[in-house]
PDB file of C-alpha atoms in Angstrom:
ATOM      1  CA  MET A   1     -60.822  12.402   5.846  1.00  0.00           C
ATOM      2  CA  ILE A   2     -58.117  10.206   7.389  1.00  0.00           C
ATOM      3  CA  GLU A   3     -54.885  10.305   5.378  1.00  0.00           C
ATOM      4  CA  ALA A   4     -52.370   7.480   5.040  1.00  0.00           C
ATOM      5  CA  ARG A   5     -49.470   9.710   6.131  1.00  0.00           C
ATOM      6  CA  HIS A   6     -51.319  10.445   9.366  1.00  0.00           C
ATOM      7  CA  LEU A   7     -51.864   6.720   9.969  1.00  0.00           C
ATOM      8  CA  ARG A   8     -48.126   6.080   9.511  1.00  0.00           C
ATOM      9  CA  VAL A   9     -47.389   8.764  12.104  1.00  0.00           C
ATOM     10  CA  LEU A  10     -49.944   7.326  14.542  1.00  0.00           C
ATOM     11  CA  ARG A  11     -48.494   3.843  14.178  1.00  0.00           C
ATOM     12  CA  ALA A  12     -44.969   5.171  14.768  1.00  0.00           C
ATOM     13  CA  VAL A  13     -46.098   7.059  17.889  1.00  0.00           C
ATOM     14  CA  ALA A  14     -47.913   3.970  19.199  1.00  0.00           C
ATOM     15  CA  THR A  15     -44.862   1.777  18.531  1.00  0.00           C
ATOM     16  CA  THR A  16     -42.204   4.105  19.955  1.00  0.00           C
ATOM     17  CA  GLY A  17     -44.215   5.679  22.766  1.00  0.00           C
ATOM     18  CA  SER A  18     -43.334   9.325  22.099  1.00  0.00           C
ATOM     19  CA  PHE A  19     -43.418  12.076  19.480  1.00  0.00           C
ATOM     20  CA  SER A  20     -39.640  12.510  19.564  1.00  0.00           C
ATOM     21  CA  ALA A  21     -38.937   8.797  19.036  1.00  0.00           C
ATOM     22  CA  ALA A  22     -41.558   8.646  16.266  1.00  0.00           C
ATOM     23  CA  ALA A  23     -39.906  11.649  14.592  1.00  0.00           C
ATOM     24  CA  ARG A  24     -36.540   9.902  14.628  1.00  0.00           C
ATOM     25  CA  GLU A  25     -38.059   6.739  13.143  1.00  0.00           C
ATOM     26  CA  LEU A  26     -39.885   8.672  10.412  1.00  0.00           C
ATOM     27  CA  GLY A  27     -36.992  11.022   9.656  1.00  0.00           C
ATOM     28  CA  CYS A  28     -38.882  14.236  10.409  1.00  0.00           C
ATOM     29  CA  THR A  29     -39.157  16.790  13.222  1.00  0.00           C
ATOM     30  CA  GLN A  30     -41.101  16.461  16.460  1.00  0.00           C
ATOM     31  CA  PRO A  31     -43.301  19.508  15.647  1.00  0.00           C
ATOM     32  CA  ALA A  32     -44.217  17.854  12.331  1.00  0.00           C
ATOM     33  CA  VAL A  33     -45.312  14.707  14.176  1.00  0.00           C
ATOM     34  CA  SER A  34     -47.332  16.803  16.629  1.00  0.00           C
ATOM     35  CA  GLN A  35     -49.037  18.716  13.804  1.00  0.00           C
ATOM     36  CA  GLN A  36     -49.952  15.562  11.926  1.00  0.00           C
ATOM     37  CA  MET A  37     -51.363  13.967  15.090  1.00  0.00           C
ATOM     38  CA  LYS A  38     -53.517  17.073  15.681  1.00  0.00           C
ATOM     39  CA  ALA A  39     -54.744  16.871  12.083  1.00  0.00           C
ATOM     40  CA  LEU A  40     -55.580  13.183  12.526  1.00  0.00           C
ATOM     41  CA  GLU A  41     -57.483  13.832  15.762  1.00  0.00           C
ATOM     42  CA  ASN A  42     -59.415  16.605  14.010  1.00  0.00           C
ATOM     43  CA  SER A  43     -60.297  14.223  11.180  1.00  0.00           C
ATOM     44  CA  ALA A  44     -61.316  11.488  13.625  1.00  0.00           C
ATOM     45  CA  GLY A  45     -63.320  13.906  15.724  1.00  0.00           C
ATOM     46  CA  THR A  46     -62.042  12.452  18.991  1.00  0.00           C
ATOM     47  CA  PRO A  47     -58.790  12.315  20.987  1.00  0.00           C
ATOM     48  CA  LEU A  48     -56.486   9.461  20.031  1.00  0.00           C
ATOM     49  CA  LEU A  49     -53.731   9.963  22.617  1.00  0.00           C
ATOM     50  CA  ILE A  50     -53.674  10.733  26.321  1.00  0.00           C
ATOM     51  CA  ARG A  51     -50.586  12.592  27.569  1.00  0.00           C
ATOM     52  CA  THR A  52     -49.775  12.396  31.280  1.00  0.00           C
ATOM     53  CA  GLY A  53     -46.364  13.878  32.006  1.00  0.00           C
ATOM     54  CA  ARG A  54     -43.816  11.927  29.978  1.00  0.00           C
ATOM     55  CA  GLU A  55     -46.158   9.008  29.495  1.00  0.00           C
ATOM     56  CA  MET A  56     -48.317   8.709  26.386  1.00  0.00           C
ATOM     57  CA  ARG A  57     -50.996   6.112  25.787  1.00  0.00           C
ATOM     58  CA  LEU A  58     -53.713   5.471  23.240  1.00  0.00           C
ATOM     59  CA  THR A  59     -57.378   6.140  23.852  1.00  0.00           C
ATOM     60  CA  GLN A  60     -59.886   3.461  22.899  1.00  0.00           C
ATOM     61  CA  ALA A  61     -60.387   5.223  19.563  1.00  0.00           C
ATOM     62  CA  GLY A  62     -56.608   5.376  19.077  1.00  0.00           C
ATOM     63  CA  GLU A  63     -56.265   1.659  19.732  1.00  0.00           C
ATOM     64  CA  ALA A  64     -58.998   0.917  17.179  1.00  0.00           C
ATOM     65  CA  LEU A  65     -57.331   3.099  14.553  1.00  0.00           C
ATOM     66  CA  VAL A  66     -53.890   1.551  15.101  1.00  0.00           C
ATOM     67  CA  ARG A  67     -55.445  -1.914  14.852  1.00  0.00           C
ATOM     68  CA  HIS A  68     -56.799  -1.093  11.386  1.00  0.00           C
ATOM     69  CA  ALA A  69     -53.805   0.951  10.238  1.00  0.00           C
ATOM     70  CA  SER A  70     -51.552  -1.994   9.267  1.00  0.00           C
ATOM     71  CA  GLY A  71     -54.138  -3.511   6.944  1.00  0.00           C
ATOM     72  CA  ILE A  72     -54.965  -0.130   5.420  1.00  0.00           C
ATOM     73  CA  LEU A  73     -51.311   0.719   4.815  1.00  0.00           C
ATOM     74  CA  ALA A  74     -50.585  -2.736   3.388  1.00  0.00           C
ATOM     75  CA  GLY A  75     -53.502  -2.300   0.986  1.00  0.00           C
ATOM     76  CA  LEU A  76     -52.209   1.106  -0.077  1.00  0.00           C
ATOM     77  CA  THR A  77     -48.713  -0.318  -0.609  1.00  0.00           C
ATOM     78  CA  ALA A  78     -50.176  -3.062  -2.773  1.00  0.00           C
ATOM     79  CA  ALA A  79     -52.063  -0.477  -4.835  1.00  0.00           C
ATOM     80  CA  GLU A  80     -48.971   1.711  -5.277  1.00  0.00           C
ATOM     81  CA  GLU A  81     -46.792  -1.233  -6.319  1.00  0.00           C
ATOM     82  CA  GLU A  82     -49.345  -2.613  -8.772  1.00  0.00           C
ATOM     83  CA  VAL A  83     -49.761   0.752 -10.467  1.00  0.00           C
ATOM     84  CA  ALA A  84     -45.984   1.228 -10.662  1.00  0.00           C
ATOM     85  CA  ALA A  85     -45.592  -2.206 -12.247  1.00  0.00           C
ATOM     86  CA  ILE A  86     -48.251  -1.829 -14.968  1.00  0.00           C
ATOM     87  CA  ALA A  87     -45.620  -0.987 -17.573  1.00  0.00           C
ATOM     88  CA  GLY A  88     -44.172  -4.489 -17.636  1.00  0.00           C
ATOM     89  CA  LEU A  89     -42.268  -4.538 -14.339  1.00  0.00           C
ATOM     90  CA  ARG A  90     -40.124  -1.574 -15.344  1.00  0.00           C
ATOM     91  CA  ALA A  91     -40.646  -0.100 -11.891  1.00  0.00           C
ATOM     92  CA  GLY A  92     -41.583  -1.266  -8.437  1.00  0.00           C
ATOM     93  CA  ARG A  93     -40.109  -2.251  -5.133  1.00  0.00           C
ATOM     94  CA  VAL A  94     -39.780  -5.466  -3.162  1.00  0.00           C
ATOM     95  CA  ARG A  95     -38.880  -5.458   0.521  1.00  0.00           C
ATOM     96  CA  LEU A  96     -37.705  -8.887   1.631  1.00  0.00           C
ATOM     97  CA  VAL A  97     -36.982 -10.114   5.153  1.00  0.00           C
ATOM     98  CA  SER A  98     -35.193 -13.429   5.643  1.00  0.00           C
ATOM     99  CA  PHE A  99     -33.624 -15.579   8.350  1.00  0.00           C
ATOM    100  CA  PRO A 100     -29.796 -15.737   8.096  1.00  0.00           C
ATOM    101  CA  SER A 101     -29.313 -19.177   6.515  1.00  0.00           C
ATOM    102  CA  GLY A 102     -31.949 -18.310   3.917  1.00  0.00           C
ATOM    103  CA  SER A 103     -30.174 -15.018   3.227  1.00  0.00           C
ATOM    104  CA  SER A 104     -26.920 -16.819   2.470  1.00  0.00           C
ATOM    105  CA  SER A 105     -28.351 -19.680   0.395  1.00  0.00           C
ATOM    106  CA  LEU A 106     -31.692 -18.973  -1.311  1.00  0.00           C
ATOM    107  CA  VAL A 107     -31.843 -15.197  -1.471  1.00  0.00           C
ATOM    108  CA  PRO A 108     -28.685 -14.270  -3.456  1.00  0.00           C
ATOM    109  CA  GLY A 109     -29.534 -16.327  -6.542  1.00  0.00           C
ATOM    110  CA  ALA A 110     -33.203 -15.348  -6.455  1.00  0.00           C
ATOM    111  CA  LEU A 111     -32.515 -11.609  -6.226  1.00  0.00           C
ATOM    112  CA  ALA A 112     -29.758 -11.725  -8.844  1.00  0.00           C
ATOM    113  CA  ALA A 113     -32.147 -13.434 -11.275  1.00  0.00           C
ATOM    114  CA  LEU A 114     -34.895 -10.927 -10.444  1.00  0.00           C
ATOM    115  CA  ARG A 115     -32.609  -7.962 -11.052  1.00  0.00           C
ATOM    116  CA  ALA A 116     -31.374  -9.446 -14.347  1.00  0.00           C
ATOM    117  CA  ALA A 117     -34.936  -9.974 -15.579  1.00  0.00           C
ATOM    118  CA  HIS A 118     -36.333  -6.684 -14.238  1.00  0.00           C
ATOM    119  CA  PRO A 119     -33.483  -4.187 -13.730  1.00  0.00           C
ATOM    120  CA  GLY A 120     -35.887  -1.384 -12.819  1.00  0.00           C
ATOM    121  CA  THR A 121     -37.121  -3.225  -9.749  1.00  0.00           C
ATOM    122  CA  GLN A 122     -35.717  -1.999  -6.436  1.00  0.00           C
ATOM    123  CA  VAL A 123     -34.990  -4.758  -3.950  1.00  0.00           C
ATOM    124  CA  SER A 124     -34.083  -4.455  -0.271  1.00  0.00           C
ATOM    125  CA  LEU A 125     -33.228  -7.130   2.297  1.00  0.00           C
ATOM    126  CA  VAL A 126     -33.178  -7.167   6.083  1.00  0.00           C
ATOM    127  CA  GLU A 127     -32.713 -10.149   8.385  1.00  0.00           C
ATOM    128  CA  ALA A 128     -35.068 -11.396  11.079  1.00  0.00           C
ATOM    129  CA  GLU A 129     -35.982 -14.809  12.441  1.00  0.00           C
ATOM    130  CA  PRO A 130     -39.598 -15.954  12.639  1.00  0.00           C
ATOM    131  CA  PRO A 131     -41.889 -15.076  14.330  1.00  0.00           C
ATOM    132  CA  ARG A 132     -40.479 -11.519  14.175  1.00  0.00           C
ATOM    133  CA  SER A 133     -40.236 -11.644  10.371  1.00  0.00           C
ATOM    134  CA  VAL A 134     -43.902 -12.661  10.145  1.00  0.00           C
ATOM    135  CA  GLU A 135     -44.873  -9.794  12.441  1.00  0.00           C
ATOM    136  CA  MET A 136     -43.010  -7.403  10.150  1.00  0.00           C
ATOM    137  CA  LEU A 137     -45.014  -8.693   7.186  1.00  0.00           C
ATOM    138  CA  ARG A 138     -48.336  -8.254   8.981  1.00  0.00           C
ATOM    139  CA  ASP A 139     -47.305  -4.762  10.135  1.00  0.00           C
ATOM    140  CA  GLY A 140     -46.600  -3.677   6.562  1.00  0.00           C
ATOM    141  CA  ASP A 141     -42.821  -3.369   7.091  1.00  0.00           C
ATOM    142  CA  CYS A 142     -41.932  -5.821   4.306  1.00  0.00           C
ATOM    143  CA  ASP A 143     -43.538  -7.427   1.260  1.00  0.00           C
ATOM    144  CA  ILE A 144     -42.193 -10.982   1.542  1.00  0.00           C
ATOM    145  CA  ALA A 145     -40.997 -12.886   4.593  1.00  0.00           C
ATOM    146  CA  LEU A 146     -38.789 -15.931   4.155  1.00  0.00           C
ATOM    147  CA  ALA A 147     -39.626 -18.072   7.175  1.00  0.00           C
ATOM    148  CA  PHE A 148     -39.547 -21.605   8.531  1.00  0.00           C
ATOM    149  CA  ARG A 149     -41.407 -23.821  10.962  1.00  0.00           C
ATOM    150  CA  TYR A 150     -41.001 -27.254  12.496  1.00  0.00           C
ATOM    151  CA  GLY A 151     -44.279 -29.059  11.878  1.00  0.00           C
ATOM    152  CA  ALA A 152     -47.494 -27.332  10.880  1.00  0.00           C
ATOM    153  CA  THR A 153     -49.043 -25.178  13.588  1.00  0.00           C
ATOM    154  CA  GLY A 154     -52.790 -24.863  13.167  1.00  0.00           C
ATOM    155  CA  GLY A 155     -53.857 -21.383  12.097  1.00  0.00           C
ATOM    156  CA  GLU A 156     -50.355 -19.898  12.364  1.00  0.00           C
ATOM    157  CA  TRP A 157     -50.309 -18.492   8.810  1.00  0.00           C
ATOM    158  CA  ASP A 158     -53.968 -18.816   7.780  1.00  0.00           C
ATOM    159  CA  ASP A 159     -54.209 -15.101   6.947  1.00  0.00           C
ATOM    160  CA  LEU A 160     -51.168 -15.193   4.653  1.00  0.00           C
ATOM    161  CA  VAL A 161     -50.271 -16.512   1.212  1.00  0.00           C
ATOM    162  CA  VAL A 162     -47.829 -19.393   1.752  1.00  0.00           C
ATOM    163  CA  ARG A 163     -45.384 -20.418  -1.005  1.00  0.00           C
ATOM    164  CA  PRO A 164     -43.664 -23.702   0.051  1.00  0.00           C
ATOM    165  CA  LEU A 165     -40.015 -23.742  -1.021  1.00  0.00           C
ATOM    166  CA  LEU A 166     -38.249 -26.799   0.407  1.00  0.00           C
ATOM    167  CA  ARG A 167     -37.812 -29.205   3.311  1.00  0.00           C
ATOM    168  CA  ASP A 168     -34.583 -28.577   5.190  1.00  0.00           C
ATOM    169  CA  ARG A 169     -33.288 -31.524   7.220  1.00  0.00           C
ATOM    170  CA  LEU A 170     -31.342 -31.088  10.432  1.00  0.00           C
ATOM    171  CA  VAL A 171     -27.893 -32.678  10.508  1.00  0.00           C
ATOM    172  CA  GLY A 172     -25.582 -33.388  13.414  1.00  0.00           C
ATOM    173  CA  LEU A 173     -22.278 -31.606  13.794  1.00  0.00           C
ATOM    174  CA  VAL A 174     -19.479 -33.083  15.908  1.00  0.00           C
ATOM    175  CA  PRO A 175     -15.744 -32.293  16.312  1.00  0.00           C
ATOM    176  CA  GLU A 176     -13.420 -34.135  13.903  1.00  0.00           C
ATOM    177  CA  GLY A 177     -11.934 -36.206  16.714  1.00  0.00           C
ATOM    178  CA  HIS A 178     -15.297 -37.159  18.196  1.00  0.00           C
ATOM    179  CA  ARG A 179     -16.047 -40.856  18.722  1.00  0.00           C
ATOM    180  CA  LEU A 180     -18.994 -40.613  16.277  1.00  0.00           C
ATOM    181  CA  ALA A 181     -17.272 -38.480  13.624  1.00  0.00           C
ATOM    182  CA  GLY A 182     -16.811 -41.396  11.214  1.00  0.00           C
ATOM    183  CA  THR A 183     -20.344 -42.814  11.402  1.00  0.00           C
ATOM    184  CA  ASP A 184     -22.957 -42.379   8.686  1.00  0.00           C
ATOM    185  CA  SER A 185     -25.783 -41.656  11.121  1.00  0.00           C
ATOM    186  CA  VAL A 186     -26.352 -41.516  14.857  1.00  0.00           C
ATOM    187  CA  GLY A 187     -29.370 -41.720  17.087  1.00  0.00           C
ATOM    188  CA  ILE A 188     -29.755 -38.448  18.903  1.00  0.00           C
ATOM    189  CA  GLY A 189     -29.890 -40.371  22.176  1.00  0.00           C
ATOM    190  CA  GLU A 190     -26.223 -41.307  21.617  1.00  0.00           C
ATOM    191  CA  LEU A 191     -25.398 -37.652  22.232  1.00  0.00           C
ATOM    192  CA  ALA A 192     -27.272 -37.433  25.525  1.00  0.00           C
ATOM    193  CA  ASP A 193     -24.166 -36.859  27.643  1.00  0.00           C
ATOM    194  CA  GLU A 194     -22.589 -34.270  25.352  1.00  0.00           C
ATOM    195  CA  SER A 195     -22.225 -30.541  25.805  1.00  0.00           C
ATOM    196  CA  TRP A 196     -24.595 -28.866  23.319  1.00  0.00           C
ATOM    197  CA  ILE A 197     -24.346 -25.700  21.269  1.00  0.00           C
ATOM    198  CA  ALA A 198     -27.764 -24.320  20.327  1.00  0.00           C
ATOM    199  CA  GLY A 199     -28.871 -21.892  17.627  1.00  0.00           C
ATOM    200  CA  CYS A 200     -31.774 -19.449  17.299  1.00  0.00           C
ATOM    201  CA  PRO A 201     -34.600 -19.527  19.898  1.00  0.00           C
ATOM    202  CA  ARG A 202     -37.017 -21.426  17.644  1.00  0.00           C
ATOM    203  CA  CYS A 203     -34.318 -23.977  16.715  1.00  0.00           C
ATOM    204  CA  ARG A 204     -33.353 -24.212  20.390  1.00  0.00           C
ATOM    205  CA  ARG A 205     -36.906 -25.133  21.374  1.00  0.00           C
ATOM    206  CA  GLN A 206     -37.011 -27.740  18.631  1.00  0.00           C
ATOM    207  CA  LEU A 207     -33.706 -29.231  19.828  1.00  0.00           C
ATOM    208  CA  VAL A 208     -35.009 -29.568  23.382  1.00  0.00           C
ATOM    209  CA  GLU A 209     -38.257 -31.176  22.174  1.00  0.00           C
ATOM    210  CA  VAL A 210     -36.447 -33.722  19.982  1.00  0.00           C
ATOM    211  CA  CYS A 211     -34.019 -34.620  22.761  1.00  0.00           C
ATOM    212  CA  GLU A 212     -36.765 -34.936  25.356  1.00  0.00           C
ATOM    213  CA  ASP A 213     -38.699 -37.224  22.983  1.00  0.00           C
ATOM    214  CA  SER A 214     -35.544 -39.393  22.979  1.00  0.00           C
ATOM    215  CA  GLY A 215     -35.466 -39.503  26.759  1.00  0.00           C
ATOM    216  CA  PHE A 216     -33.024 -36.787  27.816  1.00  0.00           C
ATOM    217  CA  THR A 217     -32.707 -33.048  28.271  1.00  0.00           C
ATOM    218  CA  PRO A 218     -29.704 -31.548  26.435  1.00  0.00           C
ATOM    219  CA  ARG A 219     -27.113 -29.684  28.478  1.00  0.00           C
ATOM    220  CA  ILE A 220     -26.845 -26.460  26.488  1.00  0.00           C
ATOM    221  CA  ASP A 221     -23.578 -24.762  27.398  1.00  0.00           C
ATOM    222  CA  PHE A 222     -23.465 -22.319  24.482  1.00  0.00           C
ATOM    223  CA  ALA A 223     -26.243 -20.558  22.562  1.00  0.00           C
ATOM    224  CA  THR A 224     -25.830 -18.229  19.595  1.00  0.00           C
ATOM    225  CA  ASP A 225     -27.946 -17.076  16.641  1.00  0.00           C
ATOM    226  CA  ASP A 226     -24.806 -16.999  14.482  1.00  0.00           C
ATOM    227  CA  TYR A 227     -24.396 -20.289  12.601  1.00  0.00           C
ATOM    228  CA  PRO A 228     -20.695 -19.765  11.787  1.00  0.00           C
ATOM    229  CA  ALA A 229     -20.161 -19.290  15.535  1.00  0.00           C
ATOM    230  CA  VAL A 230     -21.940 -22.598  16.223  1.00  0.00           C
ATOM    231  CA  ILE A 231     -19.715 -24.330  13.672  1.00  0.00           C
ATOM    232  CA  GLY A 232     -16.612 -22.692  15.120  1.00  0.00           C
ATOM    233  CA  LEU A 233     -17.491 -23.797  18.657  1.00  0.00           C
ATOM    234  CA  VAL A 234     -18.046 -27.377  17.501  1.00  0.00           C
ATOM    235  CA  GLY A 235     -14.822 -27.298  15.485  1.00  0.00           C
ATOM    236  CA  ALA A 236     -12.951 -26.195  18.598  1.00  0.00           C
ATOM    237  CA  GLY A 237     -14.218 -29.307  20.403  1.00  0.00           C
ATOM    238  CA  LEU A 238     -16.517 -27.435  22.782  1.00  0.00           C
ATOM    239  CA  GLY A 239     -19.634 -29.463  22.056  1.00  0.00           C
ATOM    240  CA  VAL A 240     -22.006 -30.904  19.472  1.00  0.00           C
ATOM    241  CA  ALA A 241     -24.926 -29.351  17.602  1.00  0.00           C
ATOM    242  CA  VAL A 242     -27.683 -30.002  15.126  1.00  0.00           C
ATOM    243  CA  LEU A 243     -28.002 -27.517  12.291  1.00  0.00           C
ATOM    244  CA  PRO A 244     -30.225 -27.147   9.223  1.00  0.00           C
ATOM    245  CA  GLU A 245     -28.497 -28.215   6.027  1.00  0.00           C
ATOM    246  CA  LEU A 246     -29.052 -24.712   4.604  1.00  0.00           C
ATOM    247  CA  ALA A 247     -26.877 -23.296   7.378  1.00  0.00           C
ATOM    248  CA  LEU A 248     -23.945 -25.395   6.142  1.00  0.00           C
ATOM    249  CA  GLU A 249     -24.233 -24.520   2.450  1.00  0.00           C
ATOM    250  CA  SER A 250     -22.188 -21.334   2.616  1.00  0.00           C
ATOM    251  CA  VAL A 251     -19.929 -22.146   5.588  1.00  0.00           C
ATOM    252  CA  ARG A 252     -17.077 -24.664   5.519  1.00  0.00           C
ATOM    253  CA  PRO A 253     -17.247 -26.616   8.812  1.00  0.00           C
ATOM    254  CA  LYS A 254     -13.552 -26.381   9.671  1.00  0.00           C
ATOM    255  CA  GLY A 255     -12.631 -28.844  12.400  1.00  0.00           C
ATOM    256  CA  ALA A 256     -16.115 -30.394  12.426  1.00  0.00           C
ATOM    257  CA  ARG A 257     -17.865 -33.325  10.742  1.00  0.00           C
ATOM    258  CA  THR A 258     -21.503 -33.695   9.767  1.00  0.00           C
ATOM    259  CA  VAL A 259     -23.499 -36.841  10.533  1.00  0.00           C
ATOM    260  CA  ALA A 260     -27.100 -37.748   9.828  1.00  0.00           C
ATOM    261  CA  VAL A 261     -29.216 -37.869  12.981  1.00  0.00           C
ATOM    262  CA  GLU A 262     -32.159 -40.095  13.757  1.00  0.00           C
ATOM    263  CA  PRO A 263     -35.043 -39.596  14.148  1.00  0.00           C
ATOM    264  CA  ALA A 264     -35.009 -37.354  11.088  1.00  0.00           C
ATOM    265  CA  VAL A 265     -36.194 -33.802  11.750  1.00  0.00           C
ATOM    266  CA  GLU A 266     -37.035 -31.330   8.999  1.00  0.00           C
ATOM    267  CA  ARG A 267     -38.106 -27.736   8.933  1.00  0.00           C
ATOM    268  CA  GLU A 268     -40.388 -26.337   6.258  1.00  0.00           C
ATOM    269  CA  ILE A 269     -38.970 -23.316   4.409  1.00  0.00           C
ATOM    270  CA  VAL A 270     -41.616 -21.000   2.951  1.00  0.00           C
ATOM    271  CA  ALA A 271     -42.050 -17.545   1.475  1.00  0.00           C
ATOM    272  CA  LEU A 272     -44.951 -15.594   2.959  1.00  0.00           C
ATOM    273  CA  THR A 273     -46.823 -12.540   1.766  1.00  0.00           C
ATOM    274  CA  LEU A 274     -50.189 -10.844   2.255  1.00  0.00           C
ATOM    275  CA  PRO A 275     -53.075 -11.693  -0.094  1.00  0.00           C
ATOM    276  CA  ASP A 276     -53.177  -8.132  -1.472  1.00  0.00           C
ATOM    277  CA  LEU A 277     -49.444  -8.100  -2.074  1.00  0.00           C
ATOM    278  CA  ALA A 278     -49.468 -11.489  -3.810  1.00  0.00           C
ATOM    279  CA  ARG A 279     -51.189  -9.828  -6.789  1.00  0.00           C
ATOM    280  CA  VAL A 280     -48.430  -7.236  -7.174  1.00  0.00           C
ATOM    281  CA  PRO A 281     -46.275  -8.280 -10.178  1.00  0.00           C
ATOM    282  CA  THR A 282     -42.930  -7.507  -8.506  1.00  0.00           C
ATOM    283  CA  VAL A 283     -43.867  -9.560  -5.458  1.00  0.00           C
ATOM    284  CA  ALA A 284     -45.151 -12.430  -7.607  1.00  0.00           C
ATOM    285  CA  ALA A 285     -41.932 -12.382  -9.661  1.00  0.00           C
ATOM    286  CA  THR A 286     -39.820 -12.497  -6.493  1.00  0.00           C
ATOM    287  CA  LEU A 287     -41.809 -15.459  -5.173  1.00  0.00           C
ATOM    288  CA  ASP A 288     -41.226 -17.261  -8.479  1.00  0.00           C
ATOM    289  CA  GLN A 289     -37.472 -16.627  -8.311  1.00  0.00           C
ATOM    290  CA  LEU A 290     -37.313 -17.882  -4.711  1.00  0.00           C
ATOM    291  CA  SER A 291     -39.087 -21.067  -5.833  1.00  0.00           C
ATOM    292  CA  LEU A 292     -36.586 -21.546  -8.662  1.00  0.00           C
ATOM    293  CA  ALA A 293     -33.642 -20.931  -6.306  1.00  0.00           C
ATOM    294  CA  ALA A 294     -34.991 -23.540  -3.869  1.00  0.00           C
ATOM    295  CA  ALA A 295     -35.367 -26.103  -6.678  1.00  0.00           C
ATOM    296  CA  ARG A 296     -31.715 -25.825  -7.787  1.00  0.00           C
TER     297      ARG A 296
END
């Protein structure tokens, strides 16, 4: 019989590429990893790993088992959480992953309300941008992923439960002394000759697409995933940027002014989970609190 603990070890070995690295990730010893892999191979009745010197790779059977492991482990997590939550949400765990501007705006109020309503629920938060956050959800490394996208991409999230939260418009950010600082709105083409400061990779791609649709390619001199850094660079007069409104909610744009940009561009903010996990009361309660936080 294949055990869940053995599947977790196999997935760690496949991800890290070695027994020693898997042991560090799992918080155990290398001999323990080796023993559990031997037990799993005995249960499977076939080798799962091929060791050649320092290199380790999966056999065809190993690849098949790793491919199914994420779904199996996610199903087991859902079962464990649902059982723990039977007694009226007095126990349970929610692992949330969020992009930074969501972490600073939507998440704090939602998690505070969740903890007040269900103090026995354990909540954890890590940060990751999509698509990495979505990969973490599918791999069973979190229960809810707060994510965003610019325009619907066919089939991108068809296997997931999607809870729409809000539409987040992009706004322009220019230095206080900029020629357009006092205007209500600007066409993005009016910024064609400016030095640009870009954000995360997905936002960067969207910026380039919007600019190219307006007839120019932006000259990106600075790129950073840190929104306060973007705001600081603009405030220092080093360029212009477009940022989601959420990114400005918790940061005072010192030395910079916001302006509406045309054509209007919005990103869709959503909370994602797996179908099995959506039935877990703690996960459902967290989704509800995220929806309430987005509506405020």
